[in-house]
Coordinates of C-alpha atoms in Angstrom, one line a residue:
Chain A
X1 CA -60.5 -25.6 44.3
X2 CA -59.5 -23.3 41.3
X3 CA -60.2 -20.4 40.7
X4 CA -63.1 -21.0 38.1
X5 CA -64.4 -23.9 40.2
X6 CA -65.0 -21.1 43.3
X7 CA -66.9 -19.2 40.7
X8 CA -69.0 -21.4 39.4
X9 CA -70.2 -22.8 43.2
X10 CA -70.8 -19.1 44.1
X11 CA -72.8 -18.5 40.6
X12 CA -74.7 -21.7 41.8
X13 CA -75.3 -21.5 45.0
X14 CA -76.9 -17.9 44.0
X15 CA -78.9 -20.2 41.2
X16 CA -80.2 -22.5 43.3
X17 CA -81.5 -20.3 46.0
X18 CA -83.1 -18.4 43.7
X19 CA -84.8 -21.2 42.2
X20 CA -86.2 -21.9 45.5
X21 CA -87.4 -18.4 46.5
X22 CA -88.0 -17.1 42.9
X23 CA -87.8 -13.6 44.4
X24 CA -85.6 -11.4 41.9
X25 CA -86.8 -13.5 38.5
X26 CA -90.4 -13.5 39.4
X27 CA -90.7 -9.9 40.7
X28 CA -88.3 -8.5 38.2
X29 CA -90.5 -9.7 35.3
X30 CA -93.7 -8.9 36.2
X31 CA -92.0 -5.5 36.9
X32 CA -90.7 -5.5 33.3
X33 CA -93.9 -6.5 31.9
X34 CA -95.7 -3.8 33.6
X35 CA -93.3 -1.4 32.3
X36 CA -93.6 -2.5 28.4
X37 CA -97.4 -1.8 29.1
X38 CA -96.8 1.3 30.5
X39 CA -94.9 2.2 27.5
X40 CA -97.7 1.0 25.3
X41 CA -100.4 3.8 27.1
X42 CA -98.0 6.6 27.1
X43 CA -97.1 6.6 23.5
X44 CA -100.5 5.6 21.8
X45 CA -99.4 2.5 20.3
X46 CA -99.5 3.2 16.6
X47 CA -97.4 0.4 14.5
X48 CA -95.8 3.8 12.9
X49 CA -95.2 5.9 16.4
X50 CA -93.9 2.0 18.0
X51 CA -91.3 1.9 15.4
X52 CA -90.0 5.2 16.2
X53 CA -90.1 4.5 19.9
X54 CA -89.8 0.6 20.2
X55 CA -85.5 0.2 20.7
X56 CA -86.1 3.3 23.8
X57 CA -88.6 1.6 25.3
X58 CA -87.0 -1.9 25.3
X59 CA -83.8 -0.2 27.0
X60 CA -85.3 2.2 29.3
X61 CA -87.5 -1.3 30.4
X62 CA -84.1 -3.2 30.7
X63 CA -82.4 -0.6 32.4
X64 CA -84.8 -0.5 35.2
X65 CA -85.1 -3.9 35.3
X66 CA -81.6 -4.4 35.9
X67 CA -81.6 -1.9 38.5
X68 CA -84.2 -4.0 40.4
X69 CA -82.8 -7.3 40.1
X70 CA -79.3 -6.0 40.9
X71 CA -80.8 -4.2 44.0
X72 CA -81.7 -7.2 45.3
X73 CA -78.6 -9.5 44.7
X74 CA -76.8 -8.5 47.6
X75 CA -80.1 -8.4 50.0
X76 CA -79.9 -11.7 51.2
X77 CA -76.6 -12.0 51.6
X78 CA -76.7 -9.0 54.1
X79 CA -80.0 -9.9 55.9
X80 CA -78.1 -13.2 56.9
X81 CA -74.7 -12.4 57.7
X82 CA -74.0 -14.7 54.4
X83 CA -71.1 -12.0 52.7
X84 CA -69.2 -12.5 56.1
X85 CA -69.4 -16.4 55.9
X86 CA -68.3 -15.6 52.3
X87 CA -65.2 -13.6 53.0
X88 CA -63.8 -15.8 56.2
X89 CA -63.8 -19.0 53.2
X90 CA -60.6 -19.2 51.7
X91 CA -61.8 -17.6 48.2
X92 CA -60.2 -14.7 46.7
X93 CA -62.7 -11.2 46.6
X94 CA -62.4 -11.5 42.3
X95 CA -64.1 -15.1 43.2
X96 CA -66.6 -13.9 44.9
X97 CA -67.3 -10.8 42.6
X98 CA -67.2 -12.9 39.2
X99 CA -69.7 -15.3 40.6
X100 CA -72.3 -13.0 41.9
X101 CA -71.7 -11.2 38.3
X102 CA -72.7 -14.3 36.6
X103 CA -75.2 -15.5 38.6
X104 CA -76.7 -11.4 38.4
X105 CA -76.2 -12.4 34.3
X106 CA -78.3 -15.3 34.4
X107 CA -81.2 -13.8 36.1
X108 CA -81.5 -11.3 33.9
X109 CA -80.6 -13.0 30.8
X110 CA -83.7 -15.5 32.0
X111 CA -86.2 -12.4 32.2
X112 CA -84.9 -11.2 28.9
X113 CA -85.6 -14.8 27.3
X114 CA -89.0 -14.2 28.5
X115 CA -89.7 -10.8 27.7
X116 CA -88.4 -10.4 24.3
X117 CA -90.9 -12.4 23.0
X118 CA -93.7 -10.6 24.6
X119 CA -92.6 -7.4 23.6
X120 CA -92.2 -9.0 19.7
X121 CA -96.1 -10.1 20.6
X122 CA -97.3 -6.7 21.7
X123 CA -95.4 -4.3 19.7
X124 CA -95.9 -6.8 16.6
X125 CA -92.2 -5.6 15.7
X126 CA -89.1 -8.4 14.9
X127 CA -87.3 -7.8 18.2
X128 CA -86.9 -11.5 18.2
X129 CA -83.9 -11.6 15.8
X130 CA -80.1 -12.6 16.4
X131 CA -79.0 -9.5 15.8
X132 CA -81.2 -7.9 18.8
X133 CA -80.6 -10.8 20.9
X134 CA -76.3 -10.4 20.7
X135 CA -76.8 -6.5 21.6
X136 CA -78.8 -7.6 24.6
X137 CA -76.6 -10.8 25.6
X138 CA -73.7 -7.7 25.3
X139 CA -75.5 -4.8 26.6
X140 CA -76.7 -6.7 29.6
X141 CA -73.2 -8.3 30.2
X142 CA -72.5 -4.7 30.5
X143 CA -75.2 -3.8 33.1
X144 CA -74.4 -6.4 35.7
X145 CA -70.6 -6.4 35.4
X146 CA -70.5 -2.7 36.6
X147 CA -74.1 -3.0 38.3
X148 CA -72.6 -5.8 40.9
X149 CA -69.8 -3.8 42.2
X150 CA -72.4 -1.2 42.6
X151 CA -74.7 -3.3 44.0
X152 CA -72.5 -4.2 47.0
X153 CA -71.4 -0.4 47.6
X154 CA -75.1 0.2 47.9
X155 CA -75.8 -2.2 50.3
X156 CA -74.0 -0.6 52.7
X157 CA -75.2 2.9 51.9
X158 CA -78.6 4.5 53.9
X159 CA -81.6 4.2 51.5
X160 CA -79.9 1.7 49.2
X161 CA -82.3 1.7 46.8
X162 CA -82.0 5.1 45.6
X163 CA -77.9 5.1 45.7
X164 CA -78.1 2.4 43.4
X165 CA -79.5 4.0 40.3
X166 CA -77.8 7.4 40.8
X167 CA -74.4 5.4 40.8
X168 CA -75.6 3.1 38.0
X169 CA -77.2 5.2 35.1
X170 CA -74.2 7.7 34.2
X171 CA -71.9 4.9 34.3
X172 CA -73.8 2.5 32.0
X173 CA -74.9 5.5 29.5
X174 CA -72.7 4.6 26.9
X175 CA -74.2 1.2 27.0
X176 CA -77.7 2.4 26.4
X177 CA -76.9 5.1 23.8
X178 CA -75.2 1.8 21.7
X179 CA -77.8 -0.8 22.7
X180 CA -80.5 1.6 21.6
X181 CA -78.6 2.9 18.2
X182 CA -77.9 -0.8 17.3
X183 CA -81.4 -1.9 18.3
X184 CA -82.9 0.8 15.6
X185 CA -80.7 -0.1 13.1
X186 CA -81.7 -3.8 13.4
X187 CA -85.1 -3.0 13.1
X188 CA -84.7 -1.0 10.6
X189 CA -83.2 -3.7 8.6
X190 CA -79.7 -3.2 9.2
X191 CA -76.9 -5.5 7.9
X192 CA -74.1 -7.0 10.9
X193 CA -71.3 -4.2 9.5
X194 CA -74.0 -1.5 10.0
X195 CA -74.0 -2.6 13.6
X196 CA -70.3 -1.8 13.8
X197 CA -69.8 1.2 15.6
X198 CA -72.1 0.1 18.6
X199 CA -71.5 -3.4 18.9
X200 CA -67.9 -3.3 19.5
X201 CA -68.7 0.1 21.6
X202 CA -70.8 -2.5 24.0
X203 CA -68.5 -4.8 23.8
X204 CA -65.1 -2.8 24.5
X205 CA -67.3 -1.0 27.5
X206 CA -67.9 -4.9 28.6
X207 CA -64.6 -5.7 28.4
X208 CA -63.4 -2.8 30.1
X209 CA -65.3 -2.7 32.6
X210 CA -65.2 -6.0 33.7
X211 CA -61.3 -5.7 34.6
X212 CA -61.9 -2.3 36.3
X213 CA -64.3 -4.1 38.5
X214 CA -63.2 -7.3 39.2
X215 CA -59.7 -5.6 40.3
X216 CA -61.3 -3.1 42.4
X217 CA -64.2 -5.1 44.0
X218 CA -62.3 -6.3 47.0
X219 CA -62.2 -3.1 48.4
X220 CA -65.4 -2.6 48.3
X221 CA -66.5 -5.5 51.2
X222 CA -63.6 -5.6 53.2
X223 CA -64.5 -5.5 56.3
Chain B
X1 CA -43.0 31.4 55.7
X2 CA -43.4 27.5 54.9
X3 CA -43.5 26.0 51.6
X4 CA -47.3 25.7 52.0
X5 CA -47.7 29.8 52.0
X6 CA -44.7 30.2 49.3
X7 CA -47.0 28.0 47.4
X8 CA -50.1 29.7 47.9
X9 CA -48.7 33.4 47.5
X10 CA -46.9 32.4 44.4
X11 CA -50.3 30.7 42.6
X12 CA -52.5 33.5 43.9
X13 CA -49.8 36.0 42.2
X14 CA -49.2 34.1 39.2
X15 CA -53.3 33.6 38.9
X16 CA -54.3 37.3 39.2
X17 CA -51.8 37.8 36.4
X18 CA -52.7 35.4 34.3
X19 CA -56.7 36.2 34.6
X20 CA -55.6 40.1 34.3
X21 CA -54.0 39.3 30.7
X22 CA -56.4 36.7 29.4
X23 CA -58.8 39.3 30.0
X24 CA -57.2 41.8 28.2
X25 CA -56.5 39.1 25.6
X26 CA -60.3 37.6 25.3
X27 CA -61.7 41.5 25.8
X28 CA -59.6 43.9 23.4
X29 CA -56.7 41.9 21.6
X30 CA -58.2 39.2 20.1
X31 CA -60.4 39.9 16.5
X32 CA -63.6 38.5 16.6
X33 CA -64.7 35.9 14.7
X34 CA -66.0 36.2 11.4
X35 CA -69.1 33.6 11.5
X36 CA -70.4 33.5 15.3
X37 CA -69.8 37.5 15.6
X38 CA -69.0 38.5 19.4
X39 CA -70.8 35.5 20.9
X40 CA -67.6 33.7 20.4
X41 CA -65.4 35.1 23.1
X42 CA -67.3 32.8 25.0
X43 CA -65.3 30.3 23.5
X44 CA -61.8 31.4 26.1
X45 CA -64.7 30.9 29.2
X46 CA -66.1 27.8 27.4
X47 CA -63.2 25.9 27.0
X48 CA -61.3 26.3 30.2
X49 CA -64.6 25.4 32.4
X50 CA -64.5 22.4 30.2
X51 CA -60.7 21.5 30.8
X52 CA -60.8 22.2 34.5
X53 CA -64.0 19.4 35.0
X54 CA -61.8 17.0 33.2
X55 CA -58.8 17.5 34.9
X56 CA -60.5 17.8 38.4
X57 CA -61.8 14.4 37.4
X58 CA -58.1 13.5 36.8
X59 CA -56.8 14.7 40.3
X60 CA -59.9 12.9 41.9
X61 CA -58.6 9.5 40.1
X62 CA -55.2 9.7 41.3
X63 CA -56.1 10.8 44.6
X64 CA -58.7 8.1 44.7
X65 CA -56.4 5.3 43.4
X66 CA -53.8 6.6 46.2
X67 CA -56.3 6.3 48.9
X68 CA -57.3 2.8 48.3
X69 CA -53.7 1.2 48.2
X70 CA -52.1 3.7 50.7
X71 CA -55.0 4.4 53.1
X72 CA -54.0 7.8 53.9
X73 CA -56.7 10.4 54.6
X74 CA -54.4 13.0 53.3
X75 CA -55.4 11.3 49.6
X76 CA -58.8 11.0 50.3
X77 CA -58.7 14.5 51.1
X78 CA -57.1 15.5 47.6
X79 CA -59.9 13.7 45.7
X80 CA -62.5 15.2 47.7
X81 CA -61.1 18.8 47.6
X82 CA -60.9 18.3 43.6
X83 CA -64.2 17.0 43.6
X84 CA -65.4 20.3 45.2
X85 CA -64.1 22.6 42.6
X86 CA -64.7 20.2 40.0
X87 CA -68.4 20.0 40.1
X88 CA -68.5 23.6 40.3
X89 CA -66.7 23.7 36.9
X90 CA -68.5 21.5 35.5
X91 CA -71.8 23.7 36.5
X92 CA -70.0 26.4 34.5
X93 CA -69.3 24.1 31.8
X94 CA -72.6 23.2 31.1
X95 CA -74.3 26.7 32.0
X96 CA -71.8 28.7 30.0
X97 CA -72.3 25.9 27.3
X98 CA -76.0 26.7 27.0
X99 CA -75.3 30.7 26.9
X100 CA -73.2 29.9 23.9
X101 CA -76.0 27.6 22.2
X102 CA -78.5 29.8 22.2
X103 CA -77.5 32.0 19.9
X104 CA -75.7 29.5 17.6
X105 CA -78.2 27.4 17.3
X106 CA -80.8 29.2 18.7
X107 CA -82.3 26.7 21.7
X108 CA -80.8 27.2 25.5
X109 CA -80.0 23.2 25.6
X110 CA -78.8 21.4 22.3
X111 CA -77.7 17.4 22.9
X112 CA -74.3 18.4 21.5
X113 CA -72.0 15.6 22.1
X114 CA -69.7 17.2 24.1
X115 CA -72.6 19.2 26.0
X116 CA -74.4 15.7 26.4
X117 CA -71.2 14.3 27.7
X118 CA -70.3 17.0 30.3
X119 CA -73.9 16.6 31.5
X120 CA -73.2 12.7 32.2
X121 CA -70.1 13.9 33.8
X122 CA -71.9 15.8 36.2
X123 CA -74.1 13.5 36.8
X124 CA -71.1 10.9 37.6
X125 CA -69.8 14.0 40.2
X126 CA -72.9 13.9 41.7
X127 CA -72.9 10.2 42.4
X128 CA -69.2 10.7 43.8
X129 CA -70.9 13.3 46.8
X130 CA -74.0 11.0 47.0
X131 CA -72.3 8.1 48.1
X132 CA -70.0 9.4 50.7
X133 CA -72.9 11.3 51.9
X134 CA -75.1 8.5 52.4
X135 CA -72.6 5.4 53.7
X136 CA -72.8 4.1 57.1
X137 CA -69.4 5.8 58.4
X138 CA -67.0 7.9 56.9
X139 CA -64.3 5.7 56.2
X140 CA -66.4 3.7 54.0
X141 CA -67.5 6.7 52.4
X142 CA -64.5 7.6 51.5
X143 CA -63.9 4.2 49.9
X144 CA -67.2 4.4 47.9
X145 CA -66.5 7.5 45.9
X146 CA -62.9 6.6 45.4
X147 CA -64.7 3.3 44.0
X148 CA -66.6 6.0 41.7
X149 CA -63.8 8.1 40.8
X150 CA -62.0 5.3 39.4
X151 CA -64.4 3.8 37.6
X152 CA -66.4 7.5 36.5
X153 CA -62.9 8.4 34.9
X154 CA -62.8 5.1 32.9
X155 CA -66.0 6.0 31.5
X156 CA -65.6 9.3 30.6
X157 CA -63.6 8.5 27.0
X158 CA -66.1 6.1 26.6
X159 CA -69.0 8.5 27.2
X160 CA -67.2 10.8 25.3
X161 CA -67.1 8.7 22.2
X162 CA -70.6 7.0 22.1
X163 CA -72.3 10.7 22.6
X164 CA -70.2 11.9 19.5
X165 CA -70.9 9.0 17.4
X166 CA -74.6 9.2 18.8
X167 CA -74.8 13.0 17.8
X168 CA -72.7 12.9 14.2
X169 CA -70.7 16.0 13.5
X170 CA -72.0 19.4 14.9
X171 CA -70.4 23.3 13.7
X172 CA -68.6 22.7 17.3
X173 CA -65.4 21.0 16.1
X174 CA -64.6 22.8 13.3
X175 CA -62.9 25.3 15.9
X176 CA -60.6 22.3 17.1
X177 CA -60.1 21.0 14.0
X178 CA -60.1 23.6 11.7
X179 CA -57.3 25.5 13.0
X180 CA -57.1 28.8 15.0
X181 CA -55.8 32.2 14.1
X182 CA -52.8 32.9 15.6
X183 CA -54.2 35.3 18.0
X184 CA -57.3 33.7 19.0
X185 CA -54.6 30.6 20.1
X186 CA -52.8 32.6 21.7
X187 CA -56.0 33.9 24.1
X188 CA -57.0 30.3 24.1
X189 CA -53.8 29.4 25.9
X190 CA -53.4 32.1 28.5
X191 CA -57.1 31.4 29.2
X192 CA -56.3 28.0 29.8
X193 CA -53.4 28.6 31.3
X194 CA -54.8 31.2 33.9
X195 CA -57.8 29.0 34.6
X196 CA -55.2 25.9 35.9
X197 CA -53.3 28.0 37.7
X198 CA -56.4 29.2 39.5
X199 CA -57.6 25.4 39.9
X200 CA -54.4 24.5 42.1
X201 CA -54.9 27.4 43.7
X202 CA -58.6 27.2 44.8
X203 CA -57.1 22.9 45.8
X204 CA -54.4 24.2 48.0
X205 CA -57.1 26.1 49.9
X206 CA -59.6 23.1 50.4
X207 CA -57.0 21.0 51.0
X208 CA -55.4 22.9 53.8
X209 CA -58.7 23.7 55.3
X210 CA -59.9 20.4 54.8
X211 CA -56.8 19.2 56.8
X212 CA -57.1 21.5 59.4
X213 CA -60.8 20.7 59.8
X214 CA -59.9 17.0 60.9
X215 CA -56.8 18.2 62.9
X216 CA -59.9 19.9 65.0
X217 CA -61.9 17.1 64.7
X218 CA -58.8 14.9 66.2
X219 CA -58.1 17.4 68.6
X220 CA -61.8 17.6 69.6
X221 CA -61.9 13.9 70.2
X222 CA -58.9 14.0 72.3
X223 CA -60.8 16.5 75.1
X224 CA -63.7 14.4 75.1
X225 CA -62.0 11.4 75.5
X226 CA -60.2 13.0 78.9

């Protein structure tokens, strides 16, 4: 097997045991959901104060989110000895890494599908455009390419949870500040070359980042 | 003597006179400035703290990159002794930062881009202790936060560009573009100069106490093992 072939049954074995168990897509949305309506009590919910506060709120919502699903994406893998089956196969560490990235991509991309039109429903604003869905399909690309190789330092930390987030939030910052700059200037109307400073930004952290990790992720789980 | 205390004498020497001049320099040579008034000498404290929690972060990526292909604690040991002084420089950075925004722009904490940036800095240092605190054993510990200094020093042009672009311009740069005086470069540099000296210093110490910390630790072992 190749190298991409390795990744892709990794991504899908991830896939199809999620399908089965539902556990991070299910929890993880009604998570986000909660959050949005959180949002919409703390701030009073006038159409004026949402467009002030709108592009926050949907990153601060898809922030935590990806904290929560990323949490989880090395659980199971731990709770059943799975990451040493893993690592005895004959697949290279960057195998493994890429394809629990992607398959950490998909299950947040497949919230995100869900809860951007809610929050276009309940906020009544355009979030719903190409524009905001590229920055997300960047910003989130982002998240889980540093947010797996944090994810599988944390699961071998004491009180996981919590290591995850203080690892994850100062590293990802730039992302946010961008997504949320380039998320108000869409609303606002913006054209594609007003997005230019932050999109590439996203996409430069993305790229990046994704190199870093992938060449430093086998020394993260190898023992 | 060794080389280690011809080292250490000749930095703590070479420290004492450097932060005896750029005293002299910040406190009765250099004219103050024209706009901010005497607030400005702050400026020769400001900058240094700044430097140092940069290049701590520096010494932390090479010895963190050295410990993961080499596996020798002596690296690991390098990182975290820079790590140590580092965050306390960056503590500085950001509390001296807000002494000098007070008066300029009249609130204790501005979200200046390079204030904003040393604060996600800090925040990134903080993550480096965090995670060799809380792993299972220290080995992997030590792993983890050279996982975090790598990647934390990748970030931190990145950081450093999306807060500027996120804030616009502020007065702030016009002292690093704009040129300095002659003199007040001049105070700059021995500052600076003083301040790194006193770094390497303060590292040899942890670094040699750090070392002889695990010597008694290995020692330690070796009685309870008989």
């Amino acid at each position: 097997m190749n190298f991409w072939h390795t990744v892709a049954a990794i991504t899908w074995k991830d896939t199809i045991s999620e399908m089965r168990t539902k556990e991070i897509v299910s929890s993880v949305l009604v998570f986000t959901l909660l959050v949005i309506v959180i949002f919409n009590f703390s701030f009073g919910a006038t159409q004026q104060t949402m467009k002030v506060v709108a592009p926050g709120i949907l990153w601060v919502t898809f922030a935590f989110a990806g904290v929560l699903s990323l949490n989880r994406l090395f659980v199971p893998e731990k709770e059943q000895d799975c990451l040493e089956g893993l690592m005895v196969c004959p697949v290279s560490r960057e195998a493994i890494y890429t394809g629990k990235m992607l398959g950490s991509l998909i299950f947040m991309l497949v919230v995100e599908v869900i809860a951007l039109p809610i929050f276009t429903l309940l906020f009544n604003l355009p979030v719903l455009s190409l524009q905001i869905v590229t920055i997300t399909v960047l910003a989130t690309f982002g998240f889980v390419v540093v947010g797996t190789l944090f994810s599988a330092v944390a699961i071998n930390t004491k009180a996981r949870e919590m290591v995850l987030p203080i690892l994850f939030f100062p590293i990802i910052s730039p992302v946010i500040i961008s997504a949320v700059k380039a998320t108000e200037i869409s609303l606002a109307g913006g054209s594609w070359s007003s997005l230019v400073p932050w999109l590439p930004m996203i996409a430069a952290f993305d790229a990046i980042f994704f190199v870093v990790s992938f060449l430093i992720f086998s020394y993260v789980i190898e023992e | 003597m060794n080389t280690n205390n011809i080292l250490r004498n000749g930095l703590l020497i070479l420290s004492f006179v450097l932060m005896t001049v750029s005293l002299y320099l910040v406190f009765v040579f250099v004219p103050t400035e024209r706009e901010m008034g005497i607030v400005q000498r702050i400026f020769y404290l400001m900058v240094p703290t700044g430097w140092l929690a940069l290049l701590s972060f520096v010494i932390i990526f090479i010895g963190s990159i050295l410990y993961l292909v080499k596996r020798a604690r002596k690296w690991d040991i390098l990182a975290m002794s820079s790590a140590e002084i580092g965050i306390v420089f960056t503590t500085l950075a950001l509390i001296v930062g807000s002494i000098w925004a007070r008066p300029i722009w009249g609130v204790w904490w501005t979200w200046e881009p390079r204030l904003t940036a040393t604060l996600v800095l800090w925040f990134i240092y903080l993550a480096y202790f965090m995670v060799r605190s809380l792993a299972t054993d220290p080995e992997r510990g030590a792993r983890y936060s050279a996982i975090v200094g790598i990647i934390g020093l990748v970030d931190i042009p990145i950081i450093a560009l999306s807060t500027t672009l996120w804030r616009g311009i502020h007065p702030g740069p016009v002292i690093f573009s704009g040129g300095l005086a002659p003199p007040m470069l001049l105070t700059l540099m021995v500052s600076l100069a003083a301040f790194t000296s006193f770094y390497f210093l303060l590292l040899q110490y942890k670094v040699s106490a750090k070392n002889d910390e695990s010597l008694i630790n290995t020692l330690r072992e070796s009685i309870k093992s008989r």
